[in-house]
Short mmCIF file of C-alpha atoms in Angstrom, two decimals:
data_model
loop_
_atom_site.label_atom_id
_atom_site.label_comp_id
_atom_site.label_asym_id
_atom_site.label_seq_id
_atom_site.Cartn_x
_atom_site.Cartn_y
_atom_site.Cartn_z
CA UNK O 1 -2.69 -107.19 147.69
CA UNK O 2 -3.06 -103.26 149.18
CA UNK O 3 -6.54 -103.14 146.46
CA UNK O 4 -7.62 -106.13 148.27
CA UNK O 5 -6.99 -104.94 151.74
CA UNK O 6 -8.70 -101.68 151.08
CA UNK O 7 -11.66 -103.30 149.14
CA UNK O 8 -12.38 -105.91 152.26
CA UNK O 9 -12.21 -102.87 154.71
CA UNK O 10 -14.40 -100.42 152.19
CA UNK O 11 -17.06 -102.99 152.55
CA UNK O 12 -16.54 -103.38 156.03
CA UNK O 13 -16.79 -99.86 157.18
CA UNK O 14 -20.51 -99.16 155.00
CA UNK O 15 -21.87 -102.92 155.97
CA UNK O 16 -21.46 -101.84 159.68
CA UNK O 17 -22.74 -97.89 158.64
CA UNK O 18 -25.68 -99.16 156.76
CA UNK O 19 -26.44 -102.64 158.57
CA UNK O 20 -26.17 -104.84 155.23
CA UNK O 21 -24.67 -104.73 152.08
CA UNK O 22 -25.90 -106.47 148.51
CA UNK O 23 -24.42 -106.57 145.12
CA UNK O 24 -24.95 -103.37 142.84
CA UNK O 25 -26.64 -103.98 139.72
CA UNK O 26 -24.59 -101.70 137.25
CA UNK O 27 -20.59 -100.80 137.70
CA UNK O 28 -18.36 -99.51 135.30
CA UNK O 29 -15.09 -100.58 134.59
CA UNK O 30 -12.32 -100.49 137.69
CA UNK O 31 -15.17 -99.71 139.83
CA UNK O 32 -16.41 -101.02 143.39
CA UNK O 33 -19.57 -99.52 144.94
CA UNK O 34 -20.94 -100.62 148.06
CA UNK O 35 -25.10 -100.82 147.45
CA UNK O 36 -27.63 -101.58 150.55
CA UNK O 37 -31.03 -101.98 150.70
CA UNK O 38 -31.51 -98.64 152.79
CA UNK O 39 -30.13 -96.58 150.00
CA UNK O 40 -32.86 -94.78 148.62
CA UNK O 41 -30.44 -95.86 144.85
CA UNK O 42 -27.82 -97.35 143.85
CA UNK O 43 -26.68 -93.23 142.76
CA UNK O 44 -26.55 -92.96 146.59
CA UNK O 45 -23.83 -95.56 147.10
CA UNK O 46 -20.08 -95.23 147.91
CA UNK O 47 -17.72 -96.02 145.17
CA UNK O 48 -14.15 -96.22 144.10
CA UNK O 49 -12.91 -95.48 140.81
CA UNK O 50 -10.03 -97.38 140.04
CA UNK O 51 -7.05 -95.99 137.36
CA UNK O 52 -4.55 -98.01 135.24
CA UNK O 53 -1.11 -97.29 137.04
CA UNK O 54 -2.15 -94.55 139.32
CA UNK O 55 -0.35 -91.15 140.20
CA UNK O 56 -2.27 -90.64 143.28
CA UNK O 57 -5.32 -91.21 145.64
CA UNK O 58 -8.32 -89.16 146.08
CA UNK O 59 -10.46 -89.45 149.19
CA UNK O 60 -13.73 -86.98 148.37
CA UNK O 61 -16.62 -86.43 150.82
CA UNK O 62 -19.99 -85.11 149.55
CA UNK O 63 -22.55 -82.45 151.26
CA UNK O 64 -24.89 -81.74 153.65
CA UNK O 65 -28.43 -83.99 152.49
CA UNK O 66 -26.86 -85.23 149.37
CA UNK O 67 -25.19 -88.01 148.42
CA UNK O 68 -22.15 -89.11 146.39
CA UNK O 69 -23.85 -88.47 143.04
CA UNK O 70 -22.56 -85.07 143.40
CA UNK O 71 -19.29 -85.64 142.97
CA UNK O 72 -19.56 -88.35 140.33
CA UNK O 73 -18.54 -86.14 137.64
CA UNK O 74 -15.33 -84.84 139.78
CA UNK O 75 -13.99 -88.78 140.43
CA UNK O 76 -14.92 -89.87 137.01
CA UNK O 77 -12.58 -87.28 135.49
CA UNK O 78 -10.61 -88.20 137.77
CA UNK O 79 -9.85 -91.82 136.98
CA UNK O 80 -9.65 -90.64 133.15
CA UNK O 81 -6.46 -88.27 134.22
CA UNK O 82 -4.80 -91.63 136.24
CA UNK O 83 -5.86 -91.00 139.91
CA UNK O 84 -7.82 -93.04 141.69
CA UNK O 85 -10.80 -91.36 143.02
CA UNK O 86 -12.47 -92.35 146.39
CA UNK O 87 -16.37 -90.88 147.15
CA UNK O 88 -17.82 -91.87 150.93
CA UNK O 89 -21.46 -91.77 151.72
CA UNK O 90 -21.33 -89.85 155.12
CA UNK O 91 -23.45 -91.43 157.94
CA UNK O 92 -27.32 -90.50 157.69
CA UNK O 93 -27.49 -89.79 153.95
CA UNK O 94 -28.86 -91.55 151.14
CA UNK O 95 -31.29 -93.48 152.86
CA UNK O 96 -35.05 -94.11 152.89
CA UNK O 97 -35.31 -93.40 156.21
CA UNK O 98 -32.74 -90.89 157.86
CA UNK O 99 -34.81 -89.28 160.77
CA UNK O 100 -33.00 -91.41 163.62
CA UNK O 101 -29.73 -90.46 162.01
CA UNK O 102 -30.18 -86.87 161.39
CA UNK O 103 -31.41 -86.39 164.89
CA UNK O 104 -28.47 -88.38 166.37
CA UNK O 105 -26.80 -86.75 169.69
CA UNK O 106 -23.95 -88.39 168.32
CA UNK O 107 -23.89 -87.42 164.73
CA UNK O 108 -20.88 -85.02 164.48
CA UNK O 109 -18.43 -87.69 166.17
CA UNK O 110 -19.78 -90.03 163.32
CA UNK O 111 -19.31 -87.43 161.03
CA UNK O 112 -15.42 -86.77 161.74
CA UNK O 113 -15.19 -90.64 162.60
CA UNK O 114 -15.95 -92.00 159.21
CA UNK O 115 -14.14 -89.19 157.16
CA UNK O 116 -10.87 -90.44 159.20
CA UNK O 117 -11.96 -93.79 159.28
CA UNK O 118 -12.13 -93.97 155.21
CA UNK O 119 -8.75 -91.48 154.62
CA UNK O 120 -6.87 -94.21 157.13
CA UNK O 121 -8.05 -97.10 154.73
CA UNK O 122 -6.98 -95.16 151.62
CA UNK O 123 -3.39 -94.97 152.79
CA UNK O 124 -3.23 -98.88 152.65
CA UNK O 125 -2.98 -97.92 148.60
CA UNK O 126 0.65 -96.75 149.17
CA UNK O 127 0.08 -93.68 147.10
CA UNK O 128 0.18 -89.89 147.24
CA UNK O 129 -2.73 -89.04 148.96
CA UNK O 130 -5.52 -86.00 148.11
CA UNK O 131 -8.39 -85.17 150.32
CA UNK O 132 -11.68 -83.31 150.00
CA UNK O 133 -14.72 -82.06 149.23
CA UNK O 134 -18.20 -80.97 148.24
CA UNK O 135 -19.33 -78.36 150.91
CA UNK O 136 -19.62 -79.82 154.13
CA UNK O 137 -17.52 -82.73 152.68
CA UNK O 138 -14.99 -79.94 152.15
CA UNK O 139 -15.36 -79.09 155.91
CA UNK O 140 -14.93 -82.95 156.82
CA UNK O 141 -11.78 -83.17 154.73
CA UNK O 142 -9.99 -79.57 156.21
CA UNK O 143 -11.03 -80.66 159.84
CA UNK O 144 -9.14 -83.92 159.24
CA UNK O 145 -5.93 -81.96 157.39
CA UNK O 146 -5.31 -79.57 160.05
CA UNK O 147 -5.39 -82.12 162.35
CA UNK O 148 -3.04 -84.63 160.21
CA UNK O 149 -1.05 -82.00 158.12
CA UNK O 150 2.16 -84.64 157.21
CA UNK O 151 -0.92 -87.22 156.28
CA UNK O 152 -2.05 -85.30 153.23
CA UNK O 153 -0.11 -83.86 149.95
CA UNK O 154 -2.96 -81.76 149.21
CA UNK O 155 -6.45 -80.18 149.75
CA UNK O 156 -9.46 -80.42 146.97
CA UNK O 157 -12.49 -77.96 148.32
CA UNK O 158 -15.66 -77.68 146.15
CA UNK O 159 -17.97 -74.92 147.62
CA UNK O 160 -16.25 -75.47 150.92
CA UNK O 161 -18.68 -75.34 154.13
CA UNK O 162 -16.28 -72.89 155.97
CA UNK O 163 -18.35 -70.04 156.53
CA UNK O 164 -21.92 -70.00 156.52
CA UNK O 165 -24.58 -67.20 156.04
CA UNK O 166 -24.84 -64.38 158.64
CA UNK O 167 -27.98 -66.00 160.11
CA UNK O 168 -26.78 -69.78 160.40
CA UNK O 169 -23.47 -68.50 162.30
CA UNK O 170 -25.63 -66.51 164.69
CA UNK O 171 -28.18 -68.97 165.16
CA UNK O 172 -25.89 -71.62 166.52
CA UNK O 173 -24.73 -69.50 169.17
CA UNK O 174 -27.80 -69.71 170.86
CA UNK O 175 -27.97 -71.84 174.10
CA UNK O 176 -30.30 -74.89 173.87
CA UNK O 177 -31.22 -74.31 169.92
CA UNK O 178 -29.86 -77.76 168.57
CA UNK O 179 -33.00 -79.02 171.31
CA UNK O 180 -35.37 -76.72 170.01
CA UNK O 181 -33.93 -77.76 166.22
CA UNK O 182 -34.87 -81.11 166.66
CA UNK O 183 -38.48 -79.91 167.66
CA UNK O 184 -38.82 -77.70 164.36
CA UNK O 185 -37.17 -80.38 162.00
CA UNK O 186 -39.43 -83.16 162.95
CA UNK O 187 -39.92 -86.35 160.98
CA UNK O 188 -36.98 -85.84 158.67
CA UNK O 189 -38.46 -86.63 155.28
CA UNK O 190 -35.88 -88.39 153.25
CA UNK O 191 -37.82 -88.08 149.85
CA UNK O 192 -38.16 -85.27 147.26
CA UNK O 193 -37.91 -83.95 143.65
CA UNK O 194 -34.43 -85.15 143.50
CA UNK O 195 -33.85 -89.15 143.80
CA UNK O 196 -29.82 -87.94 145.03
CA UNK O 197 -30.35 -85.49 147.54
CA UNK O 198 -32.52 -84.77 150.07
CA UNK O 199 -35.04 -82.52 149.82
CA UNK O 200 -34.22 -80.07 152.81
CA UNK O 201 -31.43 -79.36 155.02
CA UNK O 202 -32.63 -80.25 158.51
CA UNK O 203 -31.87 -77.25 160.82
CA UNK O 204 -30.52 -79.78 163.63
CA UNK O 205 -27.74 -81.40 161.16
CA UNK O 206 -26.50 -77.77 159.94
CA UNK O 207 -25.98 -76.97 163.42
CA UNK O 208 -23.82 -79.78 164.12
CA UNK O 209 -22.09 -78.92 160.64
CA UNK O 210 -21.67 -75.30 162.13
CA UNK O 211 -19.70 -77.11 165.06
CA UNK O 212 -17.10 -78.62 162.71
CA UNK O 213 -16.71 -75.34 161.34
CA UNK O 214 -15.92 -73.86 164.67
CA UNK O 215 -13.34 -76.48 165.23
CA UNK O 216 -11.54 -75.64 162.04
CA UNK O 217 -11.79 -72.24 163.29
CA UNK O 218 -10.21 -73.12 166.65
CA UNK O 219 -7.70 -75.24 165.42
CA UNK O 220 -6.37 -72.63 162.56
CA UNK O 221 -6.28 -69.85 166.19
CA UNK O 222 -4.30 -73.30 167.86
CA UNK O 223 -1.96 -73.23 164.79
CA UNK O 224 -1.42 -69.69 164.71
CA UNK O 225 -0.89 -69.42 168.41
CA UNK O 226 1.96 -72.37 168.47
CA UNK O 227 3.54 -70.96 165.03
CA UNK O 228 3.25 -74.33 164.15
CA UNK O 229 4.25 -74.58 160.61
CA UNK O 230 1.33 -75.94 158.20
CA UNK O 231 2.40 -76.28 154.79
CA UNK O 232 -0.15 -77.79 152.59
CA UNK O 233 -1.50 -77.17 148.82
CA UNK O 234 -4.72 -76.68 148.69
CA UNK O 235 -7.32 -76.12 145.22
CA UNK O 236 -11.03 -74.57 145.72
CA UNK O 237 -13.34 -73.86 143.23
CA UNK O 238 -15.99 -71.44 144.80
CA UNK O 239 -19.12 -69.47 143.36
CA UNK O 240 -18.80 -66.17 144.49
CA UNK O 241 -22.39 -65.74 144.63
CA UNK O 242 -22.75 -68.45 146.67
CA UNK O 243 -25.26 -67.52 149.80
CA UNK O 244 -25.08 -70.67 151.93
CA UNK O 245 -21.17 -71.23 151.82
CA UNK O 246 -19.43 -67.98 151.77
CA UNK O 247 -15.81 -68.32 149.81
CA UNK O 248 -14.35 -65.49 152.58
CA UNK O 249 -14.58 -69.20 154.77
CA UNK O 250 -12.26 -70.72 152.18
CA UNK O 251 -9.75 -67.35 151.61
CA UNK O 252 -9.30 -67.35 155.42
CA UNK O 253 -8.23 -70.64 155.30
CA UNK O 254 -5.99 -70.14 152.12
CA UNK O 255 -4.45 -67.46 154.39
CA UNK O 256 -3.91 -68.88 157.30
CA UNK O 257 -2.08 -72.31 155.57
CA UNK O 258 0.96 -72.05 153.74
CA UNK O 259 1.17 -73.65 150.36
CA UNK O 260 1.11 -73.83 146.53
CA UNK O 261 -2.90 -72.87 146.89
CA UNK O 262 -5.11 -71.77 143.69
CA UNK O 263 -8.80 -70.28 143.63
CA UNK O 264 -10.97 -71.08 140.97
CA UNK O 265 -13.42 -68.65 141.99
CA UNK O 266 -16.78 -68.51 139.30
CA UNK O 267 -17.61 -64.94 139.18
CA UNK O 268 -21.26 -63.14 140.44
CA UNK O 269 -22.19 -62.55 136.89
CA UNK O 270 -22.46 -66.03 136.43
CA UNK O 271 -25.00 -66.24 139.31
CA UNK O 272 -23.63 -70.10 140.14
CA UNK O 273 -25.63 -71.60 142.93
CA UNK O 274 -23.97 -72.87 145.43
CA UNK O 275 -25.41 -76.89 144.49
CA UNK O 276 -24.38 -76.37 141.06
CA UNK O 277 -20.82 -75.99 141.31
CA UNK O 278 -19.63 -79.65 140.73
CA UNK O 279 -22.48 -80.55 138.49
CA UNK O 280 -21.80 -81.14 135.23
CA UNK O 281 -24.45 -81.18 132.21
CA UNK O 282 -24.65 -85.23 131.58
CA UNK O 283 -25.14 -84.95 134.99
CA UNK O 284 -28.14 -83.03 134.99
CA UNK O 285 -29.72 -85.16 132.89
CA UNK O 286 -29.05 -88.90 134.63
CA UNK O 287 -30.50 -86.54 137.47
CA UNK O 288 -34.18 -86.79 136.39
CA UNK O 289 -35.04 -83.83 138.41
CA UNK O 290 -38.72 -83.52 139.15
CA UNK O 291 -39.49 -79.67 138.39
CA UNK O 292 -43.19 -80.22 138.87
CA UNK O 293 -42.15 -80.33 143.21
CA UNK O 294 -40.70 -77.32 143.28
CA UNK O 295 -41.46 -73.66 142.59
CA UNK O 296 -39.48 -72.50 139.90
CA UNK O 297 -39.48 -69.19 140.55
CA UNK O 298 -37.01 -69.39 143.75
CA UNK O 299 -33.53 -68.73 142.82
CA UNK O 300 -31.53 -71.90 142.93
CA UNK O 301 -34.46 -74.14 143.19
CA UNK O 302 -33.85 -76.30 140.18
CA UNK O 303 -30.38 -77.81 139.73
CA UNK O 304 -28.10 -76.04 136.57
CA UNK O 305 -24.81 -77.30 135.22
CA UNK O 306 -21.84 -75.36 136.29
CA UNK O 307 -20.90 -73.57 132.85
CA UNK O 308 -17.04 -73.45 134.16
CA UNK O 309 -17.02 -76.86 135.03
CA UNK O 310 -14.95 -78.26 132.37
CA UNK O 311 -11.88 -75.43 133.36
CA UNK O 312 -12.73 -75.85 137.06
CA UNK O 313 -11.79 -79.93 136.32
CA UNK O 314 -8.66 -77.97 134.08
CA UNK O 315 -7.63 -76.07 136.65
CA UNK O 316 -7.95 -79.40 139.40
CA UNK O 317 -6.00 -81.42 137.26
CA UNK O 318 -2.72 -78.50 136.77
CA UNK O 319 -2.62 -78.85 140.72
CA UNK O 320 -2.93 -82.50 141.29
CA UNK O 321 -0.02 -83.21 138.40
CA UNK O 322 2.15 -80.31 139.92
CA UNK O 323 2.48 -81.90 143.44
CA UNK O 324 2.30 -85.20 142.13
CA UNK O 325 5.03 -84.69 139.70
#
């Protein structure tokens, strides 16, 4: 009865996101994915991952201009290891044509509105419940746990989008620049050498992404001010050579929570991009990455599997089983 409740309002929530809904043409077992003829593929959908006589929920939110591909690897372990696994597709990704959505005035209350939208339908599951996330899906998920701390047993942050380079941070404290963003951005092309992703980040879309960071910020000063107590686990797996999400984002936040936390933190000599982290090798290849549109020379510019990614899952799964246990 709860599976049913939460499958009816899954389908509910992306029919009204996406306008219509239509069957998918491949699912694996315990599966449901929502597919939609403005999904550039069916790789872009939403999904659940159902597991036999499961310890726990997982609610997961993917990054900035990709999709939930990225974290297919992630729930699909997973639902091996007996948790149900949860991936959204946040509003203005995946589609064919995303310029109206990327551009939206609106598009950080959708943002925050759909992350808590999907984590209130997962508690209909009656279990333990886990939130988070690839990069800015990591920022979506922390947002919504400091602001619901007794909602959550834990935190899951891949490459968390909590920090941001020197020049991003400084950029989106100038006045009017989101205006003059949507000027630079123009059409928002939706199509590129990868069919899960998009193939830039629009400069208007990180700036609203740099806004949820700076309500993180202000709500950790909020916490800190009130001596409220927040007490919550949390696991990230971070690249410390990543240049576009800087792990001293994720550390601050490790310090300023109390909990059970643990870093997985991929050392420089390993030179992991910040894309790569959850991407496993068979997912590289059910990719299909189109080398021949990019320049191979640029660092980062062609998608690598994470070569820690089978101890980063190790690692995930010692902290979900110790505060599910």
């Amino acid at each position: 009865m709860q599976r049913a409740v939460f499958n009816d309002g899954f389908k509910a929530l992306y029919k009204t996101e996406l306008g219509s809904i239509q069957a998918c043409t491949k699912q694996i077992s315990g599966e449901l994915k929502v597919c939609s003829k403005v999904l550039k593929n069916e790789g872009n959908a939403p999904y659940v991952l159902y597991a036999d006589n499961s310890k726990a929920t997982v609610v997961l939110f993917h990054g900035l201009s990709d999709s939930p591909f990225f974290l297919r690897s992630i729930a699909e372990h997973l639902q091996r290891q007996g948790f149900t696994s949860i991936v959204g597709l946040t509003p203005g990704h995946g589609k064919f044509d995303a310029d109206a959505d990327m551009e939206d005035p609106h598009l950080k209350q959708r943002w925050l509105t759909h992350s808590q939208t999907l984590i209130n339908l997962a508690k209909q599951l009656g279990e333990p419940l886990f939130i988070g996330g690839f990069s800015t899906g990591g920022a979506f998920a922390t947002h919504y746990m400091l602001n619901n701390p007794d909602d959550v047993a834990g935190l899951l942050l891949f490459s968390g989008a909590l920090q941001l380079a020197d020049n991003a941070e400084s950029m989106s404290k100038v006045w009017g620049i989101k205006w003059v963003a949507k000027w630079f951005d123009g059409e928002y092309q939706s199509q590129g050498p990868n069919p899960y992703k998009y193939p830039g980040v629009g400069l208007y879309s990180a700036l609203v992404l740099m806004d949820v960071i700076n309500d993180i910020r202000d709500l950790i000063d909020l916490k800190n001010q009130d001596n409220s107590a927040l007490n919550v686990p949390i696991y990230a797996a971070h690249s410390a050579s990543d240049k576009t999400t800087l792990i001293e984002g994720v550390e601050y936040l490790m310090e300023n929570v109390s909990g059970e936390h643990s870093l997985f933190k991929v050392d420089e000599s390993y030179e992991l991009c910040h894309a790569d982290l959850p991407i496993s090798s068979i997912q590289i290849v059910a990719m299909k990455f189109n080398k021949s549109m990019v320049k191979e020379y640029e660092k980062c510019a062609i998608p690598e599997a994470n070569p820690l990614h089978r101890n980063m899952l190790n690692m995930m799964m010692y902290f979900l089983n110790r505060h599910t246990s």
